[in-house]
PDB file of C-alpha atoms in Angstrom:
ATOM      1  CA  ASN V   1      22.844  59.660  36.387  1.00  0.00           C
ATOM      2  CA  ALA V   2      24.506  61.442  33.456  1.00  0.00           C
ATOM      3  CA  GLY V   3      27.006  58.661  32.640  1.00  0.00           C
ATOM      4  CA  VAL V   4      30.036  60.019  30.789  1.00  0.00           C
ATOM      5  CA  THR V   5      30.000  63.656  29.755  1.00  0.00           C
ATOM      6  CA  GLN V   6      32.483  65.594  27.644  1.00  0.00           C
ATOM      7  CA  THR V   7      33.151  69.305  27.413  1.00  0.00           C
ATOM      8  CA  PRO V   8      33.153  70.961  24.905  1.00  0.00           C
ATOM      9  CA  LYS V   9      31.185  69.252  22.128  1.00  0.00           C
ATOM     10  CA  PHE V  10      32.830  71.238  19.337  1.00  0.00           C
ATOM     11  CA  ARG V  11      35.953  73.344  19.098  1.00  0.00           C
ATOM     12  CA  VAL V  12      37.970  75.041  16.398  1.00  0.00           C
ATOM     13  CA  LEU V  13      41.599  75.845  17.142  1.00  0.00           C
ATOM     14  CA  LYS V  14      44.339  77.551  15.223  1.00  0.00           C
ATOM     15  CA  THR V  15      47.651  75.772  14.829  1.00  0.00           C
ATOM     16  CA  GLY V  16      49.760  76.284  17.935  1.00  0.00           C
ATOM     17  CA  GLN V  17      46.898  77.030  20.305  1.00  0.00           C
ATOM     18  CA  SER V  18      46.305  74.945  23.389  1.00  0.00           C
ATOM     19  CA  MET V  19      43.161  73.533  24.920  1.00  0.00           C
ATOM     20  CA  THR V  20      41.875  71.050  27.465  1.00  0.00           C
ATOM     21  CA  LEU V  21      39.078  68.569  26.966  1.00  0.00           C
ATOM     22  CA  LEU V  22      37.203  67.581  30.100  1.00  0.00           C
ATOM     23  CA  CYS V  23      35.669  64.184  30.712  1.00  0.00           C
ATOM     24  CA  ALA V  24      33.500  63.463  33.740  1.00  0.00           C
ATOM     25  CA  GLN V  25      31.799  60.255  34.851  1.00  0.00           C
ATOM     26  CA  ASP V  26      29.378  59.701  37.711  1.00  0.00           C
ATOM     27  CA  MET V  27      29.484  55.890  37.799  1.00  0.00           C
ATOM     28  CA  ASN V  28      32.395  55.577  40.234  1.00  0.00           C
ATOM     29  CA  HIS V  29      34.469  53.873  37.543  1.00  0.00           C
ATOM     30  CA  GLU V  30      38.132  53.184  38.215  1.00  0.00           C
ATOM     31  CA  TYR V  31      39.352  53.206  34.619  1.00  0.00           C
ATOM     32  CA  MET V  32      39.094  56.071  32.166  1.00  0.00           C
ATOM     33  CA  TYR V  33      40.278  56.426  28.567  1.00  0.00           C
ATOM     34  CA  TRP V  34      40.752  58.937  25.799  1.00  0.00           C
ATOM     35  CA  TYR V  35      40.391  57.857  22.162  1.00  0.00           C
ATOM     36  CA  ARG V  36      40.502  59.614  18.858  1.00  0.00           C
ATOM     37  CA  GLN V  37      38.448  58.549  15.866  1.00  0.00           C
ATOM     38  CA  ASP V  38      39.556  59.313  12.351  1.00  0.00           C
ATOM     39  CA  PRO V  39      37.842  58.240   9.123  1.00  0.00           C
ATOM     40  CA  GLY V  40      38.687  54.679   8.151  1.00  0.00           C
ATOM     41  CA  MET V  41      40.819  54.067  11.230  1.00  0.00           C
ATOM     42  CA  GLY V  42      38.414  53.132  13.993  1.00  0.00           C
ATOM     43  CA  LEU V  43      39.145  54.318  17.518  1.00  0.00           C
ATOM     44  CA  ARG V  44      42.705  54.623  18.711  1.00  0.00           C
ATOM     45  CA  LEU V  45      43.697  54.911  22.346  1.00  0.00           C
ATOM     46  CA  ILE V  46      45.573  58.078  23.279  1.00  0.00           C
ATOM     47  CA  HIS V  47      46.003  57.795  27.048  1.00  0.00           C
ATOM     48  CA  TYR V  48      44.246  55.990  29.832  1.00  0.00           C
ATOM     49  CA  SER V  49      44.087  55.821  33.613  1.00  0.00           C
ATOM     50  CA  VAL V  50      43.580  52.840  35.912  1.00  0.00           C
ATOM     51  CA  GLY V  51      42.825  54.978  38.943  1.00  0.00           C
ATOM     52  CA  GLU V  52      42.961  58.412  40.510  1.00  0.00           C
ATOM     53  CA  GLY V  53      46.421  59.909  40.155  1.00  0.00           C
ATOM     54  CA  THR V  54      47.575  57.412  37.500  1.00  0.00           C
ATOM     55  CA  THR V  55      47.985  57.803  33.749  1.00  0.00           C
ATOM     56  CA  ALA V  56      49.517  55.702  31.003  1.00  0.00           C
ATOM     57  CA  LYS V  57      50.225  56.027  27.299  1.00  0.00           C
ATOM     58  CA  GLY V  58      48.104  54.339  24.705  1.00  0.00           C
ATOM     59  CA  GLU V  59      48.655  53.761  21.025  1.00  0.00           C
ATOM     60  CA  VAL V  60      48.923  57.407  19.859  1.00  0.00           C
ATOM     61  CA  PRO V  61      50.040  59.575  22.826  1.00  0.00           C
ATOM     62  CA  ASP V  62      52.300  62.070  21.065  1.00  0.00           C
ATOM     63  CA  GLY V  63      51.133  65.675  21.288  1.00  0.00           C
ATOM     64  CA  TYR V  64      48.742  65.002  24.164  1.00  0.00           C
ATOM     65  CA  ASN V  65      48.926  65.065  27.937  1.00  0.00           C
ATOM     66  CA  VAL V  66      46.429  63.885  30.525  1.00  0.00           C
ATOM     67  CA  SER V  67      45.691  64.233  34.200  1.00  0.00           C
ATOM     68  CA  ARG V  68      43.439  62.371  36.625  1.00  0.00           C
ATOM     69  CA  LEU V  69      43.457  64.390  39.810  1.00  0.00           C
ATOM     70  CA  LYS V  70      39.970  63.269  40.791  1.00  0.00           C
ATOM     71  CA  LYS V  71      38.481  59.837  40.227  1.00  0.00           C
ATOM     72  CA  GLN V  72      35.528  61.205  38.316  1.00  0.00           C
ATOM     73  CA  ASN V  73      37.471  63.469  35.940  1.00  0.00           C
ATOM     74  CA  PHE V  74      39.968  62.792  33.172  1.00  0.00           C
ATOM     75  CA  LEU V  75      41.478  65.734  31.315  1.00  0.00           C
ATOM     76  CA  LEU V  76      43.079  65.639  27.884  1.00  0.00           C
ATOM     77  CA  GLY V  77      45.393  68.500  26.962  1.00  0.00           C
ATOM     78  CA  LEU V  78      46.768  69.666  23.662  1.00  0.00           C
ATOM     79  CA  GLU V  79      49.700  71.993  24.324  1.00  0.00           C
ATOM     80  CA  SER V  80      50.320  73.102  20.744  1.00  0.00           C
ATOM     81  CA  ALA V  81      47.579  71.980  18.397  1.00  0.00           C
ATOM     82  CA  ALA V  82      48.446  70.715  14.916  1.00  0.00           C
ATOM     83  CA  PRO V  83      46.157  70.058  11.920  1.00  0.00           C
ATOM     84  CA  SER V  84      46.909  66.327  12.343  1.00  0.00           C
ATOM     85  CA  GLN V  85      45.006  66.489  15.622  1.00  0.00           C
ATOM     86  CA  THR V  86      41.768  67.299  13.827  1.00  0.00           C
ATOM     87  CA  SER V  87      39.579  64.421  14.924  1.00  0.00           C
ATOM     88  CA  VAL V  88      36.646  63.321  17.038  1.00  0.00           C
ATOM     89  CA  TYR V  89      37.710  62.621  20.602  1.00  0.00           C
ATOM     90  CA  PHE V  90      35.909  60.146  22.810  1.00  0.00           C
ATOM     91  CA  CYS V  91      36.233  59.627  26.498  1.00  0.00           C
ATOM     92  CA  ALA V  92      35.232  56.316  28.068  1.00  0.00           C
ATOM     93  CA  SER V  93      35.174  54.733  31.497  1.00  0.00           C
ATOM     94  CA  SER V  94      34.783  51.257  32.969  1.00  0.00           C
ATOM     95  CA  PHE V  95      34.747  49.522  36.319  1.00  0.00           C
ATOM     96  CA  GLY V  96      37.962  47.700  35.445  1.00  0.00           C
ATOM     97  CA  LEU V  97      37.744  45.374  38.435  1.00  0.00           C
ATOM     98  CA  GLY V  98      35.558  42.494  39.530  1.00  0.00           C
ATOM     99  CA  THR V  99      33.195  40.531  37.331  1.00  0.00           C
ATOM    100  CA  GLU V 100      33.521  40.699  33.533  1.00  0.00           C
ATOM    101  CA  PRO V 101      32.731  42.085  31.002  1.00  0.00           C
ATOM    102  CA  HIS V 102      33.801  45.560  32.079  1.00  0.00           C
ATOM    103  CA  GLU V 103      32.412  47.186  29.015  1.00  0.00           C
ATOM    104  CA  GLN V 104      33.500  50.735  28.421  1.00  0.00           C
ATOM    105  CA  TYR V 105      30.903  53.472  28.566  1.00  0.00           C
ATOM    106  CA  PHE V 106      31.522  56.266  26.104  1.00  0.00           C
ATOM    107  CA  GLY V 107      30.862  59.963  26.174  1.00  0.00           C
ATOM    108  CA  PRO V 108      29.178  61.739  23.253  1.00  0.00           C
ATOM    109  CA  GLY V 109      32.457  62.873  21.686  1.00  0.00           C
ATOM    110  CA  THR V 110      34.178  66.186  20.988  1.00  0.00           C
ATOM    111  CA  ARG V 111      34.704  67.284  17.418  1.00  0.00           C
ATOM    112  CA  LEU V 112      37.959  69.228  17.183  1.00  0.00           C
ATOM    113  CA  THR V 113      39.153  71.062  14.093  1.00  0.00           C
ATOM    114  CA  VAL V 114      42.633  72.553  13.927  1.00  0.00           C
ATOM    115  CA  THR V 115      43.182  75.054  11.112  1.00  0.00           C
TER     116      THR V 115
ATOM    117  CA  ALA K   1      50.745  42.347  19.354  1.00  0.00           C
ATOM    118  CA  GLN K   2      46.997  42.058  19.452  1.00  0.00           C
ATOM    119  CA  LYS K   3      45.093  42.952  16.316  1.00  0.00           C
ATOM    120  CA  ILE K   4      41.486  43.169  15.197  1.00  0.00           C
ATOM    121  CA  THR K   5      40.502  42.928  11.544  1.00  0.00           C
ATOM    122  CA  GLN K   6      37.158  43.847  10.016  1.00  0.00           C
ATOM    123  CA  THR K   7      37.342  43.193   6.290  1.00  0.00           C
ATOM    124  CA  GLN K   8      33.907  44.483   5.294  1.00  0.00           C
ATOM    125  CA  PRO K   9      33.921  48.283   4.929  1.00  0.00           C
ATOM    126  CA  GLY K  10      30.212  48.234   4.116  1.00  0.00           C
ATOM    127  CA  MET K  11      27.293  45.834   4.139  1.00  0.00           C
ATOM    128  CA  PHE K  12      23.741  46.064   2.895  1.00  0.00           C
ATOM    129  CA  VAL K  13      20.816  44.055   4.219  1.00  0.00           C
ATOM    130  CA  GLN K  14      17.094  44.143   3.631  1.00  0.00           C
ATOM    131  CA  GLU K  15      14.819  44.816   6.542  1.00  0.00           C
ATOM    132  CA  LYS K  16      13.823  41.671   8.485  1.00  0.00           C
ATOM    133  CA  GLU K  17      16.720  39.678   7.090  1.00  0.00           C
ATOM    134  CA  ALA K  18      19.711  38.464   9.114  1.00  0.00           C
ATOM    135  CA  VAL K  19      23.220  39.796   8.537  1.00  0.00           C
ATOM    136  CA  THR K  20      26.671  38.712   9.679  1.00  0.00           C
ATOM    137  CA  LEU K  21      29.470  41.198  10.296  1.00  0.00           C
ATOM    138  CA  ASP K  22      32.913  39.651  10.258  1.00  0.00           C
ATOM    139  CA  CYS K  23      35.656  40.094  12.824  1.00  0.00           C
ATOM    140  CA  THR K  24      38.921  38.224  13.150  1.00  0.00           C
ATOM    141  CA  TYR K  25      41.490  38.740  15.835  1.00  0.00           C
ATOM    142  CA  ASP K  26      45.038  37.866  16.633  1.00  0.00           C
ATOM    143  CA  THR K  27      46.424  37.394  20.125  1.00  0.00           C
ATOM    144  CA  SER K  28      48.802  35.126  21.979  1.00  0.00           C
ATOM    145  CA  ASP K  29      47.042  35.670  25.296  1.00  0.00           C
ATOM    146  CA  PRO K  30      44.997  32.691  26.527  1.00  0.00           C
ATOM    147  CA  SER K  31      42.534  35.013  28.256  1.00  0.00           C
ATOM    148  CA  TYR K  32      40.841  37.793  26.312  1.00  0.00           C
ATOM    149  CA  GLY K  33      37.502  39.390  25.703  1.00  0.00           C
ATOM    150  CA  LEU K  34      35.760  40.449  22.531  1.00  0.00           C
ATOM    151  CA  PHE K  35      33.258  43.283  22.256  1.00  0.00           C
ATOM    152  CA  TRP K  36      30.964  44.711  19.637  1.00  0.00           C
ATOM    153  CA  TYR K  37      29.928  48.352  19.659  1.00  0.00           C
ATOM    154  CA  LYS K  38      27.418  50.202  17.514  1.00  0.00           C
ATOM    155  CA  GLN K  39      27.910  53.783  16.401  1.00  0.00           C
ATOM    156  CA  PRO K  40      24.820  55.363  14.834  1.00  0.00           C
ATOM    157  CA  SER K  41      25.024  58.533  12.784  1.00  0.00           C
ATOM    158  CA  SER K  42      24.531  60.561  15.959  1.00  0.00           C
ATOM    159  CA  GLY K  43      28.022  59.483  16.965  1.00  0.00           C
ATOM    160  CA  GLU K  44      27.708  57.813  20.342  1.00  0.00           C
ATOM    161  CA  MET K  45      29.264  54.395  20.976  1.00  0.00           C
ATOM    162  CA  ILE K  46      26.804  51.794  22.222  1.00  0.00           C
ATOM    163  CA  PHE K  47      27.936  48.518  23.758  1.00  0.00           C
ATOM    164  CA  LEU K  48      26.137  45.532  22.193  1.00  0.00           C
ATOM    165  CA  ILE K  49      27.624  42.233  23.241  1.00  0.00           C
ATOM    166  CA  TYR K  50      30.620  40.583  24.899  1.00  0.00           C
ATOM    167  CA  GLN K  51      32.316  37.199  24.567  1.00  0.00           C
ATOM    168  CA  GLY K  52      34.972  35.964  26.953  1.00  0.00           C
ATOM    169  CA  SER K  53      37.620  33.599  25.619  1.00  0.00           C
ATOM    170  CA  TYR K  54      36.688  30.919  28.161  1.00  0.00           C
ATOM    171  CA  ASP K  55      32.943  31.208  27.688  1.00  0.00           C
ATOM    172  CA  GLN K  56      31.554  27.850  26.631  1.00  0.00           C
ATOM    173  CA  GLN K  57      28.569  29.227  24.780  1.00  0.00           C
ATOM    174  CA  ASN K  58      28.205  31.934  22.189  1.00  0.00           C
ATOM    175  CA  ALA K  59      26.944  35.195  23.641  1.00  0.00           C
ATOM    176  CA  THR K  60      23.457  36.425  22.800  1.00  0.00           C
ATOM    177  CA  GLU K  61      21.694  39.691  23.574  1.00  0.00           C
ATOM    178  CA  GLY K  62      18.247  39.980  22.072  1.00  0.00           C
ATOM    179  CA  ARG K  63      18.636  40.133  18.276  1.00  0.00           C
ATOM    180  CA  TYR K  64      22.420  40.135  18.559  1.00  0.00           C
ATOM    181  CA  SER K  65      24.489  36.999  18.774  1.00  0.00           C
ATOM    182  CA  LEU K  66      28.183  36.399  18.529  1.00  0.00           C
ATOM    183  CA  ASN K  67      29.427  33.511  16.422  1.00  0.00           C
ATOM    184  CA  PHE K  68      32.623  32.752  18.319  1.00  0.00           C
ATOM    185  CA  GLN K  69      35.016  30.326  16.628  1.00  0.00           C
ATOM    186  CA  LYS K  70      38.070  30.223  18.820  1.00  0.00           C
ATOM    187  CA  ALA K  71      40.203  27.977  16.625  1.00  0.00           C
ATOM    188  CA  ARG K  72      39.635  30.267  13.652  1.00  0.00           C
ATOM    189  CA  LYS K  73      40.048  33.380  15.821  1.00  0.00           C
ATOM    190  CA  SER K  74      36.812  34.858  14.625  1.00  0.00           C
ATOM    191  CA  ALA K  75      34.028  36.622  16.497  1.00  0.00           C
ATOM    192  CA  ASN K  76      31.354  37.503  13.991  1.00  0.00           C
ATOM    193  CA  LEU K  77      28.303  39.525  14.972  1.00  0.00           C
ATOM    194  CA  VAL K  78      24.973  38.204  13.775  1.00  0.00           C
ATOM    195  CA  ILE K  79      21.999  40.557  13.727  1.00  0.00           C
ATOM    196  CA  SER K  80      18.708  38.777  13.212  1.00  0.00           C
ATOM    197  CA  ALA K  81      15.561  40.386  11.825  1.00  0.00           C
ATOM    198  CA  SER K  82      17.304  43.609  10.791  1.00  0.00           C
ATOM    199  CA  GLN K  83      15.557  46.883  11.433  1.00  0.00           C
ATOM    200  CA  LEU K  84      16.024  50.272   9.796  1.00  0.00           C
ATOM    201  CA  GLY K  85      17.431  51.517  13.110  1.00  0.00           C
ATOM    202  CA  ASP K  86      20.272  49.022  12.826  1.00  0.00           C
ATOM    203  CA  SER K  87      21.865  51.183  10.144  1.00  0.00           C
ATOM    204  CA  ALA K  88      25.127  52.292  11.753  1.00  0.00           C
ATOM    205  CA  MET K  89      28.850  51.654  12.021  1.00  0.00           C
ATOM    206  CA  TYR K  90      29.753  48.509  13.919  1.00  0.00           C
ATOM    207  CA  PHE K  91      33.085  48.050  15.649  1.00  0.00           C
ATOM    208  CA  CYS K  92      34.668  44.877  16.915  1.00  0.00           C
ATOM    209  CA  ALA K  93      37.141  45.295  19.763  1.00  0.00           C
ATOM    210  CA  MET K  94      39.412  43.081  21.826  1.00  0.00           C
ATOM    211  CA  ARG K  95      40.459  43.613  25.395  1.00  0.00           C
ATOM    212  CA  GLU K  96      44.151  43.668  26.214  1.00  0.00           C
ATOM    213  CA  ARG K  97      44.503  43.185  29.938  1.00  0.00           C
ATOM    214  CA  THR K  98      47.463  42.869  32.277  1.00  0.00           C
ATOM    215  CA  TYR K  99      47.873  43.454  35.995  1.00  0.00           C
ATOM    216  CA  ASN K 100      47.939  47.230  35.509  1.00  0.00           C
ATOM    217  CA  THR K 101      46.356  47.845  32.107  1.00  0.00           C
ATOM    218  CA  ASP K 102      42.952  47.304  30.605  1.00  0.00           C
ATOM    219  CA  LYS K 103      42.664  48.518  27.020  1.00  0.00           C
ATOM    220  CA  LEU K 104      40.425  47.952  24.034  1.00  0.00           C
ATOM    221  CA  ILE K 105      41.837  47.553  20.548  1.00  0.00           C
ATOM    222  CA  PHE K 106      39.302  48.422  17.886  1.00  0.00           C
ATOM    223  CA  GLY K 107      38.878  47.291  14.323  1.00  0.00           C
ATOM    224  CA  THR K 108      38.236  49.772  11.544  1.00  0.00           C
ATOM    225  CA  GLY K 109      34.511  49.134  11.532  1.00  0.00           C
ATOM    226  CA  THR K 110      31.779  48.009   9.130  1.00  0.00           C
ATOM    227  CA  ARG K 111      29.066  50.343   7.949  1.00  0.00           C
ATOM    228  CA  LEU K 112      25.741  48.526   7.832  1.00  0.00           C
ATOM    229  CA  GLN K 113      22.862  49.904   5.833  1.00  0.00           C
ATOM    230  CA  VAL K 114      19.414  48.391   6.200  1.00  0.00           C
ATOM    231  CA  PHE K 115      16.999  49.071   3.362  1.00  0.00           C
ATOM    232  CA  PRO K 116      13.214  48.576   3.290  1.00  0.00           C
TER     233      PRO K 116
END
């Protein structure tokens, strides 16, 4: 049981390049999330999904797109990377339904640098 | 809009002592949940403790307890008998939940350093 995994762990992009971050979970969770963490700002929600085939915008969605074609995977795309997208990206998942507390389980993070 | 505030950027505590990390929140929803997560220097986010808004008693998990004061809208984390391994960033978060959303709103965190 690997929990939540993220690929890649590190990446350096040049401004304007594109990339996709992959998140996978093996806990049969309904809900999945993408956050970014910047110094002094805590975690901010980018996009999330409440089930296979669904996506929704979070607090800071601009410049990102997501897809949830399979229940276990949640992809985060950067179409044209900008230096402002330099950050640590976390994926998380939760059951979302049934008995509380529905804590979110986090992946190890992806450190992205855009030059 | 819901908001979480952590006013302590950093805290120091001596090993074996207790420490309280502050968290205040703002919401108009009658039903909500409050979480604390730990982020050690390795970077992963570790769930510590949860308090539901209708829970009658304060949550406890081992050395962690949550001092929940609903009228004051505070949900402070108390760590008893601090250990060197408790040195980390600690985040308070509040659940925002509707019929088709389930999101966490995080505070900016408190860095705890435990010294011998």
